[in-house]
Amino acid sequence: MTPAPRPLLPGATLGVLGGGQLGRMFVHAAQAMGYFTAVLDADPASPAGLVSHHHIQAGYEDAAGLAELARLSDAITTEFENVPAAALAALAAQRPVAPAASAVAVAQDRAQEKAHFVRCGVPCAPYAVIETAAQLAAVPADLLPGILKTARMGYDGKGQARVATAAELAAAWEAVDRVPCVLEKMLPLALECSVIVARGADGMVVHLPVQRNLHRDGILAVTEVYESNLPQTLAAQAVEAAVSIANGLQYVGVLCVEFFVLEDGRLVVNEIAPRPHNSGHYSQNACDVSQFELQVRTLAGLPLTQPRQHSAAVMLNLLGDLWFAHGAAARTPPWDQILALPGTHLHLYGKHDAKRGRKMGHLNITAPTAAAARATALQAAELLGLPAF
Ligand code: ATP
Ligand code: MG
């Protein structure tokens, strides 16, 4: 194959595997810069497929669909880490693909992911890999109480069980049909944070400011980003760790690194996502370059410049539950009242059916100060029926 000319300038077509909301916002960013887009997703109403120039309605393992994506696209990315590595590898034989299948494979598997953290010298939670009955029996007692996580396919807290005793651990492993898992020690968390880094093929790395995250029921609920959101030394440590994790993978693209801050102040890496991340959505309105523009730039081989946050920001996730806030009958949340508040930016993903726990959109709130952003976000939360934070 003749390599595609780099950089790919606007007018070229950028392809994305997966048609969810992350793909939709990638498509929006790519189109704003004058690129054409192609999305592969089996769902005819996928959020990204609905807004893309081309939508190939096929599954990730459909050879004809993948061939069509390669034919239409000058370079291809993914918005979903559970795409089969084989699909990425097949595409990579024909077109530039970023991130590489090898990096996505590490992020897909919690055991490989943790081994990578250890290689990079970034501390993670004490853990044991459980793939056999012998490994289950050999689990050190000091890993309990812990969280058993399936090694593959977990997201939004799915595939996880909290276990306090060896008997509960054994039962939880049975309950997931003895698939490969990791057991992580339950750590005393003071807070959670994450960092978005973007790395180009030339090794240039830029990052967004450190995001402070609040989860409810295992799902991200609130992200707050402003100067005082966490101690400066911790923020610097998180950025340094995220950059070394990206460099260690020879990563090309946008990578999110999630961290725990423990009650004793230590920083511990949790997991990585090989794509833009829910906790980086505030960058759409609070930074001069969003995480999706960074994804476009890395894929197209365009230069990376360090993004600058110009506003304090709070992001509220909008789950399907909001449509059922007043009992069983579905309602439309009061968007007009929300948008009457200063600095509110509504992002909805075009999903037709609101379901509890389903990510329907997010609300970014920007303001000149952290206090003002928080005050408006709390007003918006109240209007939406969300708990204060
Ligand atoms: P997502 O992909 O949506 O980020 P996930 O399903 O991959 O979620 P994790 O990030 O592993 O799940 O865990 C979800 C949440 O559970 C964490 O954000 C944290 O609040 C809690 N949690 C996970 N592991 C631990 C741990 N070892 N100790 C304490 N709390 C934990
Ligand atoms: Mg997580």
Short mmCIF file of C-alpha atoms and ligand atoms in Angstrom, two decimals:
data_model
loop_
_atom_site.label_atom_id
_atom_site.label_comp_id
_atom_site.label_asym_id
_atom_site.label_seq_id
_atom_site.Cartn_x
_atom_site.Cartn_y
_atom_site.Cartn_z
CA MET A 1 0.00 0.00 0.00
CA THR A 2 1.18 3.55 -0.65
CA PRO A 3 1.06 5.39 2.67
CA ALA A 4 -1.53 8.19 2.84
CA PRO A 5 0.05 11.64 2.72
CA ARG A 6 0.54 13.11 6.21
CA PRO A 7 -0.81 15.28 7.54
CA LEU A 8 -4.26 14.55 6.18
CA LEU A 9 -5.63 18.00 5.54
CA PRO A 10 -9.31 19.03 5.72
CA GLY A 11 -11.20 17.51 2.80
CA ALA A 12 -9.92 14.04 3.69
CA THR A 13 -12.27 11.48 5.24
CA LEU A 14 -11.79 10.34 8.83
CA GLY A 15 -13.35 7.02 9.86
CA VAL A 16 -14.46 5.89 13.29
CA LEU A 17 -15.27 2.44 14.60
CA GLY A 18 -18.32 2.78 16.81
CA GLY A 19 -21.32 5.04 16.63
CA GLY A 20 -21.87 6.09 20.24
CA GLN A 21 -21.80 9.59 21.70
CA LEU A 22 -18.01 9.76 21.68
CA GLY A 23 -18.05 9.01 17.96
CA ARG A 24 -20.76 11.63 17.45
CA MET A 25 -18.70 14.34 19.14
CA PHE A 26 -15.61 13.25 17.17
CA VAL A 27 -17.67 13.59 13.97
CA HIS A 28 -18.85 17.06 15.03
CA ALA A 29 -15.26 18.18 15.67
CA ALA A 30 -13.97 16.67 12.42
CA GLN A 31 -16.74 18.25 10.35
CA ALA A 32 -16.20 21.64 11.99
CA MET A 33 -12.64 21.49 10.64
CA GLY A 34 -13.76 20.52 7.14
CA TYR A 35 -13.22 16.78 7.18
CA PHE A 36 -15.63 14.21 5.84
CA THR A 37 -16.52 11.36 8.20
CA ALA A 38 -17.44 7.69 8.03
CA VAL A 39 -18.89 5.73 10.96
CA LEU A 40 -19.20 1.97 11.29
CA ASP A 41 -21.97 0.86 13.65
CA ALA A 42 -24.69 -1.76 13.24
CA ASP A 43 -27.36 0.43 14.86
CA PRO A 44 -29.26 2.45 12.20
CA ALA A 45 -29.99 5.12 14.85
CA SER A 46 -26.52 5.29 16.39
CA PRO A 47 -25.68 8.77 17.73
CA ALA A 48 -22.63 9.13 15.45
CA GLY A 49 -24.18 7.43 12.43
CA LEU A 50 -27.02 9.97 12.50
CA VAL A 51 -24.65 12.90 11.96
CA SER A 52 -21.90 11.39 9.80
CA HIS A 53 -21.48 11.84 6.03
CA HIS A 54 -21.21 8.06 5.69
CA HIS A 55 -22.73 5.47 7.98
CA ILE A 56 -21.86 1.84 7.39
CA GLN A 57 -24.45 -0.25 9.18
CA ALA A 58 -22.38 -3.29 10.03
CA GLY A 59 -20.91 -5.00 13.07
CA TYR A 60 -17.27 -4.73 14.16
CA GLU A 61 -16.54 -8.21 12.87
CA ASP A 62 -18.24 -7.82 9.49
CA ALA A 63 -15.46 -8.13 6.92
CA ALA A 64 -17.42 -6.36 4.16
CA GLY A 65 -18.31 -3.49 6.50
CA LEU A 66 -14.70 -3.08 7.61
CA ALA A 67 -13.54 -3.14 3.97
CA GLU A 68 -16.06 -0.40 3.14
CA LEU A 69 -14.84 1.70 6.08
CA ALA A 70 -11.26 1.32 4.85
CA ARG A 71 -12.30 2.21 1.29
CA LEU A 72 -14.08 5.40 2.38
CA SER A 73 -11.59 6.59 5.00
CA ASP A 74 -8.10 8.08 4.77
CA ALA A 75 -7.42 7.25 8.44
CA ILE A 76 -9.43 5.45 11.11
CA THR A 77 -9.91 5.75 14.88
CA THR A 78 -12.14 4.13 17.48
CA GLU A 79 -14.53 5.50 20.04
CA PHE A 80 -15.03 2.24 21.91
CA GLU A 81 -12.26 0.19 23.54
CA ASN A 82 -14.02 -3.12 23.21
CA VAL A 83 -13.70 -3.24 19.41
CA PRO A 84 -12.07 -6.54 18.46
CA ALA A 85 -8.32 -5.98 18.18
CA ALA A 86 -8.48 -8.10 15.01
CA ALA A 87 -10.75 -5.50 13.37
CA LEU A 88 -8.27 -2.71 14.12
CA ALA A 89 -5.40 -4.85 12.89
CA ALA A 90 -7.25 -5.64 9.63
CA LEU A 91 -7.93 -1.94 9.04
CA ALA A 92 -4.33 -1.04 9.90
CA ALA A 93 -3.14 -3.20 7.01
CA GLN A 94 -4.92 -0.78 4.66
CA ARG A 95 -5.05 2.62 6.34
CA PRO A 96 -3.40 4.58 9.17
CA VAL A 97 -5.18 3.57 12.41
CA ALA A 98 -4.79 5.42 15.71
CA PRO A 99 -4.64 4.33 18.45
CA ALA A 100 -2.88 1.13 17.38
CA ALA A 101 -4.46 -2.28 17.98
CA SER A 102 -1.60 -3.12 20.36
CA ALA A 103 -2.40 -0.14 22.63
CA VAL A 104 -6.15 -0.81 22.53
CA ALA A 105 -5.46 -4.45 23.45
CA VAL A 106 -3.71 -3.31 26.65
CA ALA A 107 -6.63 -1.05 27.60
CA GLN A 108 -9.11 -3.86 26.89
CA ASP A 109 -7.66 -6.19 29.45
CA ARG A 110 -7.36 -5.17 33.09
CA ALA A 111 -4.54 -7.68 33.70
CA GLN A 112 -2.43 -6.35 30.81
CA GLU A 113 -3.32 -2.79 31.78
CA LYS A 114 -2.07 -3.25 35.34
CA ALA A 115 1.10 -4.96 34.10
CA HIS A 116 1.70 -1.86 31.96
CA PHE A 117 1.29 0.45 34.97
CA VAL A 118 3.84 -1.63 36.87
CA ARG A 119 6.24 -1.42 33.88
CA CYS A 120 5.85 2.37 33.83
CA GLY A 121 6.52 2.61 37.57
CA VAL A 122 3.09 4.14 38.27
CA PRO A 123 1.49 2.68 41.43
CA CYS A 124 -1.91 0.93 41.04
CA ALA A 125 -4.11 -0.88 43.58
CA PRO A 126 -2.64 -4.15 44.91
CA TYR A 127 -4.20 -6.90 42.78
CA ALA A 128 -4.19 -10.55 41.78
CA VAL A 129 -5.05 -12.04 38.41
CA ILE A 130 -7.65 -14.84 38.70
CA GLU A 131 -7.85 -17.12 35.68
CA THR A 132 -7.66 -20.54 37.37
CA ALA A 133 -9.00 -22.22 40.52
CA ALA A 134 -5.41 -22.43 41.76
CA GLN A 135 -4.99 -18.64 41.41
CA LEU A 136 -8.31 -18.17 43.25
CA ALA A 137 -7.12 -20.36 46.11
CA ALA A 138 -3.79 -18.53 46.28
CA VAL A 139 -5.26 -15.02 46.65
CA PRO A 140 -3.50 -13.30 49.56
CA ALA A 141 -5.85 -12.50 52.43
CA ASP A 142 -4.73 -8.88 52.53
CA LEU A 143 -6.43 -8.21 49.14
CA LEU A 144 -9.78 -8.52 50.98
CA PRO A 145 -12.09 -6.74 51.19
CA GLY A 146 -11.71 -6.15 47.47
CA ILE A 147 -13.44 -5.68 44.14
CA LEU A 148 -13.54 -8.53 41.64
CA LYS A 149 -13.54 -7.09 38.11
CA THR A 150 -13.86 -9.07 34.89
CA ALA A 151 -10.62 -8.57 32.96
CA ARG A 152 -12.51 -7.68 29.79
CA MET A 153 -15.64 -5.82 28.70
CA GLY A 154 -16.31 -3.87 31.92
CA TYR A 155 -17.63 -0.30 31.86
CA ASP A 156 -19.69 1.94 34.12
CA GLY A 157 -19.06 -0.43 37.04
CA LYS A 158 -20.53 -3.41 35.14
CA GLY A 159 -18.82 -6.78 35.64
CA GLN A 160 -17.73 -5.81 39.17
CA ALA A 161 -18.52 -7.31 42.56
CA ARG A 162 -17.45 -6.15 46.00
CA VAL A 163 -16.28 -9.09 48.09
CA ALA A 164 -15.33 -9.18 51.78
CA THR A 165 -14.38 -12.84 52.33
CA ALA A 166 -12.76 -15.72 50.42
CA ALA A 167 -16.20 -17.39 50.21
CA GLU A 168 -17.77 -14.27 48.67
CA LEU A 169 -14.86 -14.03 46.25
CA ALA A 170 -15.33 -17.65 45.14
CA ALA A 171 -19.09 -17.10 44.70
CA ALA A 172 -18.53 -13.89 42.71
CA TRP A 173 -16.10 -15.66 40.36
CA GLU A 174 -18.66 -18.47 39.86
CA ALA A 175 -21.31 -15.84 39.14
CA VAL A 176 -19.27 -14.51 36.19
CA ASP A 177 -18.75 -18.07 34.90
CA ARG A 178 -15.08 -18.13 35.91
CA VAL A 179 -13.99 -15.75 33.15
CA PRO A 180 -10.55 -14.16 33.68
CA CYS A 181 -10.74 -11.49 36.38
CA VAL A 182 -8.60 -9.30 38.54
CA LEU A 183 -9.20 -8.88 42.24
CA GLU A 184 -8.28 -5.42 43.47
CA LYS A 185 -7.87 -4.45 47.06
CA MET A 186 -10.59 -2.02 48.15
CA LEU A 187 -8.81 1.27 48.77
CA PRO A 188 -9.91 4.16 51.00
CA LEU A 189 -10.59 6.86 48.37
CA ALA A 190 -10.44 10.55 49.21
CA LEU A 191 -11.31 11.51 45.64
CA GLU A 192 -11.03 10.47 42.00
CA CYS A 193 -9.44 12.36 39.13
CA SER A 194 -8.44 11.81 35.52
CA VAL A 195 -6.18 13.30 32.87
CA ILE A 196 -6.66 13.46 29.10
CA VAL A 197 -3.43 13.30 27.12
CA ALA A 198 -3.01 13.48 23.36
CA ARG A 199 0.11 12.07 21.74
CA GLY A 200 1.12 12.49 18.12
CA ALA A 201 2.99 10.03 15.93
CA ASP A 202 6.07 12.24 16.39
CA GLY A 203 5.94 11.72 20.17
CA MET A 204 4.62 15.21 20.96
CA VAL A 205 2.35 15.05 24.02
CA VAL A 206 -0.15 17.65 25.24
CA HIS A 207 -2.70 17.33 28.03
CA LEU A 208 -5.86 18.85 29.44
CA PRO A 209 -5.97 20.07 33.05
CA VAL A 210 -6.62 17.43 35.73
CA GLN A 211 -10.30 16.61 36.15
CA ARG A 212 -11.87 15.87 39.52
CA ASN A 213 -14.61 13.27 39.20
CA LEU A 214 -17.56 12.21 41.31
CA HIS A 215 -19.16 8.83 40.60
CA ARG A 216 -22.61 7.67 41.67
CA ASP A 217 -23.46 3.96 41.44
CA GLY A 218 -20.25 3.29 39.49
CA ILE A 219 -21.11 5.87 36.79
CA LEU A 220 -19.46 9.27 36.38
CA ALA A 221 -21.88 11.93 37.66
CA VAL A 222 -19.94 15.21 38.00
CA THR A 223 -16.57 16.51 36.75
CA GLU A 224 -15.10 19.71 38.16
CA VAL A 225 -12.14 21.45 36.55
CA TYR A 226 -10.60 24.62 37.91
CA GLU A 227 -7.32 25.54 39.53
CA SER A 228 -8.15 24.66 43.13
CA ASN A 229 -9.92 21.36 42.39
CA LEU A 230 -7.02 19.39 43.82
CA PRO A 231 -3.62 20.11 45.38
CA GLN A 232 -1.12 21.31 42.80
CA THR A 233 1.53 18.69 43.59
CA LEU A 234 -1.02 15.91 43.09
CA ALA A 235 -2.19 17.41 39.81
CA ALA A 236 1.40 17.60 38.57
CA GLN A 237 2.00 13.99 39.63
CA ALA A 238 -1.14 12.84 37.77
CA VAL A 239 -0.08 14.59 34.56
CA GLU A 240 3.42 13.13 34.78
CA ALA A 241 2.05 9.61 35.35
CA ALA A 242 -0.45 9.94 32.46
CA VAL A 243 2.30 11.10 30.09
CA SER A 244 4.58 8.21 31.05
CA ILE A 245 1.74 5.71 30.54
CA ALA A 246 1.08 7.15 27.05
CA ASN A 247 4.76 7.21 26.17
CA GLY A 248 5.20 3.63 27.41
CA LEU A 249 2.54 2.50 24.90
CA GLN A 250 4.04 4.56 22.06
CA TYR A 251 0.46 5.78 22.02
CA VAL A 252 -0.97 7.84 19.15
CA GLY A 253 -4.33 9.46 19.85
CA VAL A 254 -6.30 10.65 22.86
CA LEU A 255 -5.89 8.66 26.06
CA CYS A 256 -7.68 9.12 29.38
CA VAL A 257 -5.98 7.97 32.56
CA GLU A 258 -8.19 7.57 35.66
CA PHE A 259 -6.72 7.88 39.14
CA PHE A 260 -7.67 7.45 42.78
CA VAL A 261 -6.38 9.79 45.45
CA LEU A 262 -6.24 7.85 48.72
CA GLU A 263 -7.09 9.21 52.15
CA ASP A 264 -3.36 9.34 52.98
CA GLY A 265 -2.80 11.55 49.91
CA ARG A 266 -1.20 8.92 47.66
CA LEU A 267 -2.02 8.87 43.94
CA VAL A 268 -2.92 5.48 42.47
CA VAL A 269 -3.77 4.81 38.82
CA ASN A 270 -7.10 3.03 38.23
CA GLU A 271 -7.48 2.41 34.50
CA ILE A 272 -7.01 3.86 31.02
CA ALA A 273 -9.43 4.48 28.18
CA PRO A 274 -7.93 4.59 24.65
CA ARG A 275 -10.18 7.42 23.44
CA PRO A 276 -11.79 10.64 24.61
CA HIS A 277 -13.56 10.18 27.95
CA ASN A 278 -16.72 11.34 29.66
CA SER A 279 -14.59 13.24 32.19
CA GLY A 280 -13.04 15.30 29.36
CA HIS A 281 -16.32 16.63 27.95
CA TYR A 282 -15.97 19.99 29.77
CA SER A 283 -13.13 20.77 27.33
CA GLN A 284 -15.74 21.37 24.60
CA ASN A 285 -16.72 24.65 26.25
CA ALA A 286 -13.99 25.45 28.79
CA CYS A 287 -10.82 24.93 26.72
CA ASP A 288 -9.58 26.42 23.47
CA VAL A 289 -9.01 22.91 22.09
CA SER A 290 -11.45 20.13 23.01
CA GLN A 291 -10.57 16.47 23.53
CA PHE A 292 -12.39 15.69 20.26
CA GLU A 293 -10.35 18.22 18.29
CA LEU A 294 -7.26 16.61 19.84
CA GLN A 295 -8.51 13.25 18.52
CA VAL A 296 -8.96 14.75 15.03
CA ARG A 297 -5.49 16.30 15.13
CA THR A 298 -3.74 13.12 16.28
CA LEU A 299 -5.57 11.01 13.69
CA ALA A 300 -4.88 13.40 10.84
CA GLY A 301 -1.25 13.88 11.89
CA LEU A 302 -1.79 17.61 12.45
CA PRO A 303 0.40 19.52 14.92
CA LEU A 304 -0.54 19.45 18.61
CA THR A 305 -0.44 22.61 20.66
CA GLN A 306 -0.96 22.69 24.40
CA PRO A 307 -4.68 23.39 25.09
CA ARG A 308 -5.56 26.27 27.39
CA GLN A 309 -8.50 26.23 29.78
CA HIS A 310 -10.14 29.66 29.68
CA SER A 311 -13.09 29.08 32.05
CA ALA A 312 -13.73 27.25 35.27
CA ALA A 313 -15.96 24.28 34.47
CA VAL A 314 -18.38 21.80 35.94
CA MET A 315 -19.88 18.99 33.90
CA LEU A 316 -23.08 17.20 34.92
CA ASN A 317 -23.81 13.87 33.27
CA LEU A 318 -27.40 13.56 32.05
CA LEU A 319 -28.56 9.98 32.52
CA GLY A 320 -31.88 8.57 31.36
CA ASP A 321 -33.09 8.68 34.97
CA LEU A 322 -33.74 12.41 34.53
CA TRP A 323 -36.56 11.61 32.14
CA PHE A 324 -38.25 9.67 34.96
CA ALA A 325 -37.52 12.07 37.81
CA HIS A 326 -41.20 12.49 38.63
CA GLY A 327 -42.39 8.92 38.85
CA ALA A 328 -42.99 6.45 36.08
CA ALA A 329 -44.26 8.78 33.32
CA ALA A 330 -41.46 10.03 31.07
CA ARG A 331 -40.99 13.82 30.96
CA THR A 332 -38.61 16.10 29.12
CA PRO A 333 -36.23 17.77 31.56
CA PRO A 334 -36.72 21.57 31.79
CA TRP A 335 -34.02 22.51 29.26
CA ASP A 336 -35.38 26.04 28.85
CA GLN A 337 -34.96 26.76 32.56
CA ILE A 338 -31.50 25.18 32.56
CA LEU A 339 -30.41 27.23 29.55
CA ALA A 340 -31.60 30.42 31.24
CA LEU A 341 -28.70 30.00 33.68
CA PRO A 342 -25.48 31.79 32.59
CA GLY A 343 -22.74 29.67 31.03
CA THR A 344 -24.77 26.50 30.51
CA HIS A 345 -24.01 24.42 27.41
CA LEU A 346 -26.31 21.51 26.63
CA HIS A 347 -25.03 18.46 24.76
CA LEU A 348 -27.55 15.72 23.91
CA TYR A 349 -26.62 12.59 22.00
CA GLY A 350 -29.76 12.08 19.91
CA LYS A 351 -30.76 8.84 21.65
CA HIS A 352 -34.47 8.18 21.33
CA ASP A 353 -35.13 5.98 24.35
CA ALA A 354 -34.31 7.34 27.77
CA LYS A 355 -33.45 4.45 30.07
CA ARG A 356 -32.23 4.51 33.64
CA GLY A 357 -28.43 4.57 33.74
CA ARG A 358 -28.16 5.34 29.99
CA LYS A 359 -25.94 8.30 29.09
CA MET A 360 -28.27 10.69 27.21
CA GLY A 361 -26.12 13.82 27.28
CA HIS A 362 -24.16 16.17 29.49
CA LEU A 363 -24.37 19.76 30.64
CA ASN A 364 -21.21 21.86 30.70
CA ILE A 365 -21.23 24.91 32.95
CA THR A 366 -18.55 27.54 32.43
CA ALA A 367 -17.85 30.66 34.50
CA PRO A 368 -15.03 33.10 35.26
CA THR A 369 -14.51 31.59 38.74
CA ALA A 370 -14.80 28.18 40.36
CA ALA A 371 -17.32 29.50 42.86
CA ALA A 372 -19.56 30.86 40.11
CA ALA A 373 -19.36 27.65 38.07
CA ARG A 374 -20.24 25.57 41.11
CA ALA A 375 -23.12 27.86 42.10
CA THR A 376 -24.68 27.64 38.64
CA ALA A 377 -24.08 23.88 38.47
CA LEU A 378 -25.85 23.42 41.81
CA GLN A 379 -28.82 25.45 40.54
CA ALA A 380 -28.94 23.33 37.39
CA ALA A 381 -28.69 20.14 39.44
CA GLU A 382 -31.63 21.25 41.56
CA LEU A 383 -33.75 22.02 38.49
CA LEU A 384 -32.90 18.57 37.13
CA GLY A 385 -33.63 16.81 40.42
CA LEU A 386 -30.00 15.72 40.83
CA PRO A 387 -28.37 15.56 44.29
CA ALA A 388 -26.08 18.38 45.38
CA PHE A 389 -22.33 17.71 45.37
P1 ATP B 1 -15.72 3.19 33.66
O1 ATP B 1 -15.24 2.41 32.48
O2 ATP B 1 -17.08 3.77 33.50
O3 ATP B 1 -14.73 4.18 34.18
P2 ATP B 1 -15.39 0.72 35.05
O4 ATP B 1 -16.53 -0.20 34.94
O5 ATP B 1 -14.21 0.50 34.22
O6 ATP B 1 -15.92 2.17 34.87
P3 ATP B 1 -13.75 1.19 37.41
O7 ATP B 1 -13.25 2.50 36.96
O8 ATP B 1 -12.80 0.08 37.55
O9 ATP B 1 -15.01 0.69 36.56
O10 ATP B 1 -14.52 1.35 38.81
C1 ATP B 1 -15.69 2.14 38.92
C2 ATP B 1 -15.68 2.89 40.23
O11 ATP B 1 -15.65 1.97 41.36
C3 ATP B 1 -14.43 3.73 40.42
O12 ATP B 1 -14.54 4.96 39.74
C4 ATP B 1 -14.38 3.84 41.95
O13 ATP B 1 -15.33 4.78 42.40
C5 ATP B 1 -14.81 2.46 42.40
N1 ATP B 1 -13.64 1.59 42.57
C6 ATP B 1 -13.08 0.81 41.60
N2 ATP B 1 -11.99 0.15 42.05
C7 ATP B 1 -11.84 0.50 43.34
C8 ATP B 1 -10.89 0.15 44.37
N3 ATP B 1 -9.89 -0.70 44.14
N4 ATP B 1 -11.05 0.70 45.61
C9 ATP B 1 -12.08 1.56 45.84
N5 ATP B 1 -13.00 1.93 44.92
C10 ATP B 1 -12.89 1.43 43.68
MG MG B 2 -13.47 3.72 35.48
#
